[in-house]
Coordinates of N, CA and C in Angstrom, one line a residue:
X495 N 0.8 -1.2 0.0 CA 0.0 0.0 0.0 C 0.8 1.3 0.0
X496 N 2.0 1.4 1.0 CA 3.1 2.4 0.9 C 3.5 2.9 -0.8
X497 N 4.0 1.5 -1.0 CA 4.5 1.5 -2.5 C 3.6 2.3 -3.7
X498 N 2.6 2.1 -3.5 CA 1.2 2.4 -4.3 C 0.7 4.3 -4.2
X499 N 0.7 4.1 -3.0 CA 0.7 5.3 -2.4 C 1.7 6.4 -3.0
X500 N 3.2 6.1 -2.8 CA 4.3 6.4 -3.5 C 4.0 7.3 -5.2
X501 N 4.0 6.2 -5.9 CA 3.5 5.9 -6.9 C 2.7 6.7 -7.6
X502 N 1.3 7.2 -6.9 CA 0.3 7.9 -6.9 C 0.4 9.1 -6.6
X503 N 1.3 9.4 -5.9 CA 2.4 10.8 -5.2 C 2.5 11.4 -6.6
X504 N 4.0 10.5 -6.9 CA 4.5 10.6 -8.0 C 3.6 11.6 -8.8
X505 N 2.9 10.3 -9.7 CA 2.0 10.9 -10.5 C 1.0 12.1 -10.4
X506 N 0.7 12.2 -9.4 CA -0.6 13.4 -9.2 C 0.6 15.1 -9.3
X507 N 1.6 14.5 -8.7 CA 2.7 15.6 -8.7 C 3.0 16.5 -9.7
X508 N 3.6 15.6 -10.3 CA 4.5 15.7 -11.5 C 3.4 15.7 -12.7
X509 N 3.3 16.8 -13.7 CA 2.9 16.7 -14.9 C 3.2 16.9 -15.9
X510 N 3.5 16.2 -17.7 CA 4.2 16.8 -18.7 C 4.4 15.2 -19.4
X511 N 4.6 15.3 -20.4 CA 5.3 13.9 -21.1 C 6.5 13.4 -20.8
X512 N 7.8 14.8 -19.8 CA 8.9 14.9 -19.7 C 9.3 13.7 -18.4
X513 N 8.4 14.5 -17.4 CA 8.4 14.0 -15.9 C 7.4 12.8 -16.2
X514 N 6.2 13.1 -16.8 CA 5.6 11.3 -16.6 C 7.0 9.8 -17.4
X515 N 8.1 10.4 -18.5 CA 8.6 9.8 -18.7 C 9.5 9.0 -17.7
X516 N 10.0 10.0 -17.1 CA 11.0 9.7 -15.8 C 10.3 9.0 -14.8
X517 N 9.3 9.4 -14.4 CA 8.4 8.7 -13.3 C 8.1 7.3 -13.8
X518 N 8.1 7.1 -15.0 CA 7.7 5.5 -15.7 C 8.8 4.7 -15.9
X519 N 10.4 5.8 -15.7 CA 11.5 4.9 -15.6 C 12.3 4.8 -14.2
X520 N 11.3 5.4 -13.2 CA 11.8 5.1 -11.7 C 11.1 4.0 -11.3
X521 N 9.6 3.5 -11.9 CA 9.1 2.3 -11.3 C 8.9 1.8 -12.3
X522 N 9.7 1.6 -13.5 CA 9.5 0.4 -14.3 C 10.6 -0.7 -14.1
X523 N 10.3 -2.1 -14.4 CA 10.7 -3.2 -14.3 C 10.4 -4.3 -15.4
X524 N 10.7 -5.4 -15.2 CA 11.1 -6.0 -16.5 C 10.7 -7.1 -15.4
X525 N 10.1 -7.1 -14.6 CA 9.6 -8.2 -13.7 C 8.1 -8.3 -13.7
X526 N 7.6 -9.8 -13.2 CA 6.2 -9.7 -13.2 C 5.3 -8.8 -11.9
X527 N 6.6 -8.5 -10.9 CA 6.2 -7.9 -9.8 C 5.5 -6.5 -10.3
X528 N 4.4 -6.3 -9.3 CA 3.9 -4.4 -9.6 C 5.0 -3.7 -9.5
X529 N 5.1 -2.9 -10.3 CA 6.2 -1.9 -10.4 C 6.6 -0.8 -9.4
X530 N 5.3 -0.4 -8.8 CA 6.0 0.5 -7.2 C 6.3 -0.1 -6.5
X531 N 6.0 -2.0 -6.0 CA 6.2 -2.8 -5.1 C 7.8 -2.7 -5.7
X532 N 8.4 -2.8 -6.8 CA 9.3 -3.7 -7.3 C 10.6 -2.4 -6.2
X533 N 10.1 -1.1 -7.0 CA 10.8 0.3 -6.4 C 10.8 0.3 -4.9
X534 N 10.2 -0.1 -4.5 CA 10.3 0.0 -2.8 C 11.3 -0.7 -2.2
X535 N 11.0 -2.2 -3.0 CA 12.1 -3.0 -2.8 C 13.2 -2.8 -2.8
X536 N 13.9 -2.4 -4.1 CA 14.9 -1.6 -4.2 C 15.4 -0.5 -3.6
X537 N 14.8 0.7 -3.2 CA 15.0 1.5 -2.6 C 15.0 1.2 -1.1
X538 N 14.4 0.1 -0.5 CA 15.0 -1.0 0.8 C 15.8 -1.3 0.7
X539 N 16.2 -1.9 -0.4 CA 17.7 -2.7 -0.1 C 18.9 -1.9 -0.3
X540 N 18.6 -0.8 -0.7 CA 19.7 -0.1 -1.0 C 20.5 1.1 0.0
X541 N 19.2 1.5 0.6 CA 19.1 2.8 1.5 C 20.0 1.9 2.6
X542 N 19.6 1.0 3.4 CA 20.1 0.7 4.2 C 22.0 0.6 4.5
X543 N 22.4 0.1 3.5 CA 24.2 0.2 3.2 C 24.7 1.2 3.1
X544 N 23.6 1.8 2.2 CA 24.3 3.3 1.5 C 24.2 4.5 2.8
X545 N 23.2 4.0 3.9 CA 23.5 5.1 5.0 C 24.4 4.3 5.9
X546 N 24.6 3.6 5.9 CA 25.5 2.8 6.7 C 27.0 2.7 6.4
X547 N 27.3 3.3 5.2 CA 28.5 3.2 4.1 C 28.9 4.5 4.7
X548 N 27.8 5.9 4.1 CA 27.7 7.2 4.9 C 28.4 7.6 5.8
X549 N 27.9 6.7 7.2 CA 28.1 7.3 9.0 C 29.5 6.8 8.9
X550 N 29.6 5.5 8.4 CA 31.0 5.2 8.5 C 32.2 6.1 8.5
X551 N 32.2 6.3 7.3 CA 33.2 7.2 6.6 C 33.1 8.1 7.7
X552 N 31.6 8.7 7.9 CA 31.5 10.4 8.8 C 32.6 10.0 10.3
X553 N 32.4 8.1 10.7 CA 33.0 8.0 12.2 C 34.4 8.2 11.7
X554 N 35.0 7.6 10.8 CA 36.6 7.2 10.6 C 37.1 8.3 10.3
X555 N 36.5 9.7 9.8 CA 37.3 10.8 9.7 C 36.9 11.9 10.8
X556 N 36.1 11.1 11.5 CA 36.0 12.3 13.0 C 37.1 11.9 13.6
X557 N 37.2 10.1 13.8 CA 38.7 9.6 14.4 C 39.9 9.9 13.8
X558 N 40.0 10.6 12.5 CA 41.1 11.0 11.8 C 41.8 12.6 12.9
X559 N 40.6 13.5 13.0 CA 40.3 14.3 13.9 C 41.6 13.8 14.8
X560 N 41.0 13.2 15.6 CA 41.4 13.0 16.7 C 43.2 12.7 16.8
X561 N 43.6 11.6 16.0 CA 44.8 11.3 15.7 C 45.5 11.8 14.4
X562 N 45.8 13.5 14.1 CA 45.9 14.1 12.9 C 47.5 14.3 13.0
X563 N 47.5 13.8 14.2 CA 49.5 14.0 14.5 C 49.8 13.1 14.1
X564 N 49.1 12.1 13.9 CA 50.1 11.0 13.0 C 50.2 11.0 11.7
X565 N 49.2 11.5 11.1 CA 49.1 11.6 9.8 C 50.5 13.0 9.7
X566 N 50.3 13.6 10.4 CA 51.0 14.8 10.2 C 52.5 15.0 9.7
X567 N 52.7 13.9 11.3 CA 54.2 13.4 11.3 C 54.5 11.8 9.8
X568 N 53.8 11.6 9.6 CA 53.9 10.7 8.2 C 53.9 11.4 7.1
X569 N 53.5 12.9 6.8 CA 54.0 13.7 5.8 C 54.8 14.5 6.1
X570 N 55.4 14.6 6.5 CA 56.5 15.7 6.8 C 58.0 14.8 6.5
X571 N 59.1 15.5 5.7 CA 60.4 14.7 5.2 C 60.9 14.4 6.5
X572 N 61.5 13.2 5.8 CA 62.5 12.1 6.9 C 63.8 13.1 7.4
X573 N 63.9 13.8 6.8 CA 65.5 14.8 7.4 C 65.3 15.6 8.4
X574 N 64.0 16.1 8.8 CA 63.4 16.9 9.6 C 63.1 18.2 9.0
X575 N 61.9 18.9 10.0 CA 61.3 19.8 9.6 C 61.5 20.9 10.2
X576 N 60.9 21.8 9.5 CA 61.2 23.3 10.3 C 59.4 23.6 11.0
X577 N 59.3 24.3 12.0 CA 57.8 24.7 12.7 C 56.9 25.0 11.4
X578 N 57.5 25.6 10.9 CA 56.8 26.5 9.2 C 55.9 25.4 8.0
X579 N 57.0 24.2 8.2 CA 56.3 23.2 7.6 C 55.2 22.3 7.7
X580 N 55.8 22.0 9.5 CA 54.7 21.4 10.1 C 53.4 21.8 10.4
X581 N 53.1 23.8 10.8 CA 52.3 24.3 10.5 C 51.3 23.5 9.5
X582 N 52.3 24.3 8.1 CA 51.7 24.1 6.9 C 50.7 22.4 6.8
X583 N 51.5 21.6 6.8 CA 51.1 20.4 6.7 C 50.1 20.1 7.9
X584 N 49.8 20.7 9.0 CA 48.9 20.8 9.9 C 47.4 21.1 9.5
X585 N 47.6 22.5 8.8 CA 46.3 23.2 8.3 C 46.2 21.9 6.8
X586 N 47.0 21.6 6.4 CA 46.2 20.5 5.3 C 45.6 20.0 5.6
X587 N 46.0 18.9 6.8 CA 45.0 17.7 7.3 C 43.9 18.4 7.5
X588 N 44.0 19.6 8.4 CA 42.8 20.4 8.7 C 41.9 20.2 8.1
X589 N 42.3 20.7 6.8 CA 41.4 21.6 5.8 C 40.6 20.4 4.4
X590 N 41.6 19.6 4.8 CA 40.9 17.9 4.1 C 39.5 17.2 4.9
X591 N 39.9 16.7 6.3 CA 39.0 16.3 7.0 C 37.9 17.0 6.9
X592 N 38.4 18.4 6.8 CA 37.1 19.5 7.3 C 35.6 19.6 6.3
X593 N 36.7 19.5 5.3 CA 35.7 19.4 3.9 C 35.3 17.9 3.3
X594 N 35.9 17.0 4.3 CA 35.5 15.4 3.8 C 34.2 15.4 4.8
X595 N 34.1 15.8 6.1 CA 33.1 15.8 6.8 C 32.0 16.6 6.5
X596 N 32.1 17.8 6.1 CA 31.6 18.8 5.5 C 30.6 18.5 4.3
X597 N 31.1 17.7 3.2 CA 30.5 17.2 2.0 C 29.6 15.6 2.2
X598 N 30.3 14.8 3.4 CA 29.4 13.8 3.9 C 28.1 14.2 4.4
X599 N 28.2 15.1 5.4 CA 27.1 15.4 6.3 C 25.9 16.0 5.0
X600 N 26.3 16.8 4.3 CA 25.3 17.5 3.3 C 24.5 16.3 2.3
X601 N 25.7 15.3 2.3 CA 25.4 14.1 1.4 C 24.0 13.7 2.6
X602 N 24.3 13.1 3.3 CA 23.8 12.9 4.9 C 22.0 13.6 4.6
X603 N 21.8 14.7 4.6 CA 21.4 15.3 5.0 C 20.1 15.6 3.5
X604 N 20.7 15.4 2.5 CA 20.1 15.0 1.0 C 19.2 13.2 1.4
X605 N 20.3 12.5 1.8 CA 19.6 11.2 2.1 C 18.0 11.4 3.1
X606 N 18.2 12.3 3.9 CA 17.2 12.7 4.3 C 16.5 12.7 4.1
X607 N 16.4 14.2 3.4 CA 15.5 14.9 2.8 C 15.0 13.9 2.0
X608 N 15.2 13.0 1.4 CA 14.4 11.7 0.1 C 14.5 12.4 -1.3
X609 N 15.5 13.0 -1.7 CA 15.3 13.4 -2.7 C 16.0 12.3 -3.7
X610 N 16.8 11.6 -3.3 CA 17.4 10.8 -4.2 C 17.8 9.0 -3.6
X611 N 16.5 9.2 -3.0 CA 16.0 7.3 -2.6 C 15.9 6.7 -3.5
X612 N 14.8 7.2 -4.3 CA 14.5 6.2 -5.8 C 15.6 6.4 -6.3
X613 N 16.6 6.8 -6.5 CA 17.7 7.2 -7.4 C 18.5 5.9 -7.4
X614 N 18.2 4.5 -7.8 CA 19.2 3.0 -7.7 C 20.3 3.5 -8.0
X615 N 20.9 4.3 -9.4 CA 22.3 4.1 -9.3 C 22.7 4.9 -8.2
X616 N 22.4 6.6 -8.2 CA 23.1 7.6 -7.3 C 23.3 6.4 -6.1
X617 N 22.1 5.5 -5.7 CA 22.8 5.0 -4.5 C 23.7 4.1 -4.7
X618 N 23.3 2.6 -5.7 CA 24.7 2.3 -5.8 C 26.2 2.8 -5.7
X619 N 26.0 4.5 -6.0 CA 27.5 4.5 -6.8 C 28.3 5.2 -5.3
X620 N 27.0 5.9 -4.8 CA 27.4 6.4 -3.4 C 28.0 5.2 -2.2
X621 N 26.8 4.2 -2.5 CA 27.7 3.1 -1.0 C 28.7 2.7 -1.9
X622 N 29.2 2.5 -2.8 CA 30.7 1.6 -3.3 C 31.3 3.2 -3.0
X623 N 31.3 4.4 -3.4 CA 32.7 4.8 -3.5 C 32.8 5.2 -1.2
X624 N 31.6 5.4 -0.6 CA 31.9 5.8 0.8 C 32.5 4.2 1.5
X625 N 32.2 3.6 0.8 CA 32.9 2.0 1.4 C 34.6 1.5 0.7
X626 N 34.6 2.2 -0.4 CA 36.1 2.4 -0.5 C 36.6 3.7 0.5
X627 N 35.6 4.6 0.6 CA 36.6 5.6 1.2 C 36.7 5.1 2.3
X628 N 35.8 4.5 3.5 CA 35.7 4.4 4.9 C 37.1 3.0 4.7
X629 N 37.3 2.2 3.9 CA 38.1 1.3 4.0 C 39.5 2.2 3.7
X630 N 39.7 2.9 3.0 CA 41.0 4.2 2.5 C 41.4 4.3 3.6
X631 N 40.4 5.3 5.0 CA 41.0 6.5 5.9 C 40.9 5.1 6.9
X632 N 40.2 4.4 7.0 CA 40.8 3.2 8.1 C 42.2 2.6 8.2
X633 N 43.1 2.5 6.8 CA 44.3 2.4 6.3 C 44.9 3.7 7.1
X634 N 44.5 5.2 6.5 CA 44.8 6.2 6.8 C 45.4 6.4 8.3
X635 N 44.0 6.1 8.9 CA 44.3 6.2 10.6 C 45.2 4.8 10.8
X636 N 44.6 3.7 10.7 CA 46.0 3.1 11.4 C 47.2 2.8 11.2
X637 N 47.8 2.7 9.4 CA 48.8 2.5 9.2 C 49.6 4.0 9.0
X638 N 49.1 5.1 9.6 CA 49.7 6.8 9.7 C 50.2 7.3 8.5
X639 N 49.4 6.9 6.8 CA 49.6 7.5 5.9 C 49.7 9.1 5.7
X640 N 50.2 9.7 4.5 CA 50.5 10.9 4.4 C 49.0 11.4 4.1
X641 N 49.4 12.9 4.3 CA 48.1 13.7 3.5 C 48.0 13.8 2.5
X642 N 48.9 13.2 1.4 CA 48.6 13.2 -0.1 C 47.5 11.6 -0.4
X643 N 47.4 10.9 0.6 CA 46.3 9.9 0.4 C 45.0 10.8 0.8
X644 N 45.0 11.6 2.3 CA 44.1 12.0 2.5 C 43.0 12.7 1.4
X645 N 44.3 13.3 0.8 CA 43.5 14.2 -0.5 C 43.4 13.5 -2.0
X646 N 43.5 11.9 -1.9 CA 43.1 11.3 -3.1 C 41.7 10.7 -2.4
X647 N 42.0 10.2 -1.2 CA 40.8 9.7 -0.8 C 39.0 10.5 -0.7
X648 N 39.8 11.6 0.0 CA 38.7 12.9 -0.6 C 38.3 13.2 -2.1
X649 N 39.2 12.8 -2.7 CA 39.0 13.3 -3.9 C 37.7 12.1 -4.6
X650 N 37.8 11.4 -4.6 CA 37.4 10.0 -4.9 C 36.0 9.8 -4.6
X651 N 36.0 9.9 -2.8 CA 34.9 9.0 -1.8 C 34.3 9.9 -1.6
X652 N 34.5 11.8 -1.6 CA 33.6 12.3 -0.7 C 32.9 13.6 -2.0
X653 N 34.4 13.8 -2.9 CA 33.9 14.6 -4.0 C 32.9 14.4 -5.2
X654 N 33.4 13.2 -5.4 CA 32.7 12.3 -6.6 C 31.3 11.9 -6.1
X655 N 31.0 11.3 -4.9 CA 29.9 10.9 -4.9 C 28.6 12.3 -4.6
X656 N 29.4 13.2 -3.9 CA 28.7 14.5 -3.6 C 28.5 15.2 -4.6
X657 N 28.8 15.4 -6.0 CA 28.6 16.1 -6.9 C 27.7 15.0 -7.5
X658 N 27.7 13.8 -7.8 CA 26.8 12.8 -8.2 C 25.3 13.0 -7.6
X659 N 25.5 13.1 -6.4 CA 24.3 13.8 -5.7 C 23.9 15.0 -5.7
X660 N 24.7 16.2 -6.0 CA 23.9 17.1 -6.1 C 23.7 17.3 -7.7
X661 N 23.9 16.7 -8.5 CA 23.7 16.6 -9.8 C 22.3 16.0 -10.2
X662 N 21.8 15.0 -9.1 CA 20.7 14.1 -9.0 C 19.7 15.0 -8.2
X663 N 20.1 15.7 -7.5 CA 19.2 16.5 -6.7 C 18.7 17.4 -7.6
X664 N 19.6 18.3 -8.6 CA 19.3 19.6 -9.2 C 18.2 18.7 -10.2
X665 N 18.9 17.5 -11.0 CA 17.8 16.8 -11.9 C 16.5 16.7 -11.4
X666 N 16.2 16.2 -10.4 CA 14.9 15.8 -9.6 C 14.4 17.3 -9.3
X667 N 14.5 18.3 -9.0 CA 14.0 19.6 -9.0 C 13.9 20.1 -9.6
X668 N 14.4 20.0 -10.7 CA 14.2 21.0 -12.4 C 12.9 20.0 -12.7
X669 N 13.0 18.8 -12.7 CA 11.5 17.9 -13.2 C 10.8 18.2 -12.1
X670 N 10.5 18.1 -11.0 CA 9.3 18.5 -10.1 C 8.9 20.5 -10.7
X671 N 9.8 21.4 -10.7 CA 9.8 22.7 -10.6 C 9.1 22.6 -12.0
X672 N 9.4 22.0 -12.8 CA 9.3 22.5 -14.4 C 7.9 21.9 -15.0
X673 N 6.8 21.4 -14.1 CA 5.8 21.2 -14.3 C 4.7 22.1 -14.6

């Protein structure tokens, strides 16, 4: 009945040949199952990892936080450093973590809102890359890698999936707005 309900949202919502298109390829299937039942399903099996993929990553870079001196002291040259450098390489970590947490939480915070539940791939593509990243800064923190991982791993886990999402958000708004 949820599913149906759903479904009937959708439709009463959204009007145009543009958005009824999209709406007929968010709950179409190739199965004998009802097609909103089929979308629920999916959007069950999916949501669950993919916020779970999420918090992860959000815990292992709060504990990045915490232990930033090792990372710190793992980029800094083996001959020794001067205050100036260490500084410097201080505010990187900073300014990595700050914006890997930063772009999670808003990710976070979109999952929310439901704007991109029905979205199967966005969420596929979101729990694989936050489950490479949470498995990356796990490496990160324990084995005291430099901050040039920190800033591929961001690059990768927190950038890519976050513009994926806000790319899917603006799409889903321009079709509901453009009715």
């Amino acid at each position: 009945p949820i599913a149906v309900n759903v479904k009937q949202w959708y439709q009463r919502r959204v009007r145009g040949p543009k958005v009824q298109k999209v709406v007929t390829f968010l709950f179409s299937s190739h199965s004998s199952a009802p097609q909103s039942t089929l979308a629920m399903v999916i959007a069950e099996t999916i949501l669950p990892p993919r916020f779970l993929s999420l918090i992860t990553q959000i815990i292992i870079t709060m504990n990045l936080f915490w232990f930033q001196e090792q990372t710190v002291r793992a980029s800094l040259p083996l001959g020794g450093s001067t205050a100036e450098t260490q500084s410097a390489k201080e505010t990187e970590v900073l300014v990595v973590l700050s914006l890997g947490i930063s772009i999670n939480i808003l990710e976070l915070i979109s999952l929310f809102v439901g704007y991109t539940i029905f979205s199967h791939g966005t969420g596929m593509f979101s729990t694989a890359c936050h489950v490479a990243g949470s498995i990356t800064l796990a490496f990160v923190l324990l084995e005291s890698l430099s901050v040039t991982t920190l800033w591929y791993s961001f690059a990768l886990t927190c950038v890519l999936p976050g513009l994926v999402e806000l790319t899917t958000v603006i799409v889903i708004a321009r079709i509901q707005g453009g009715r």
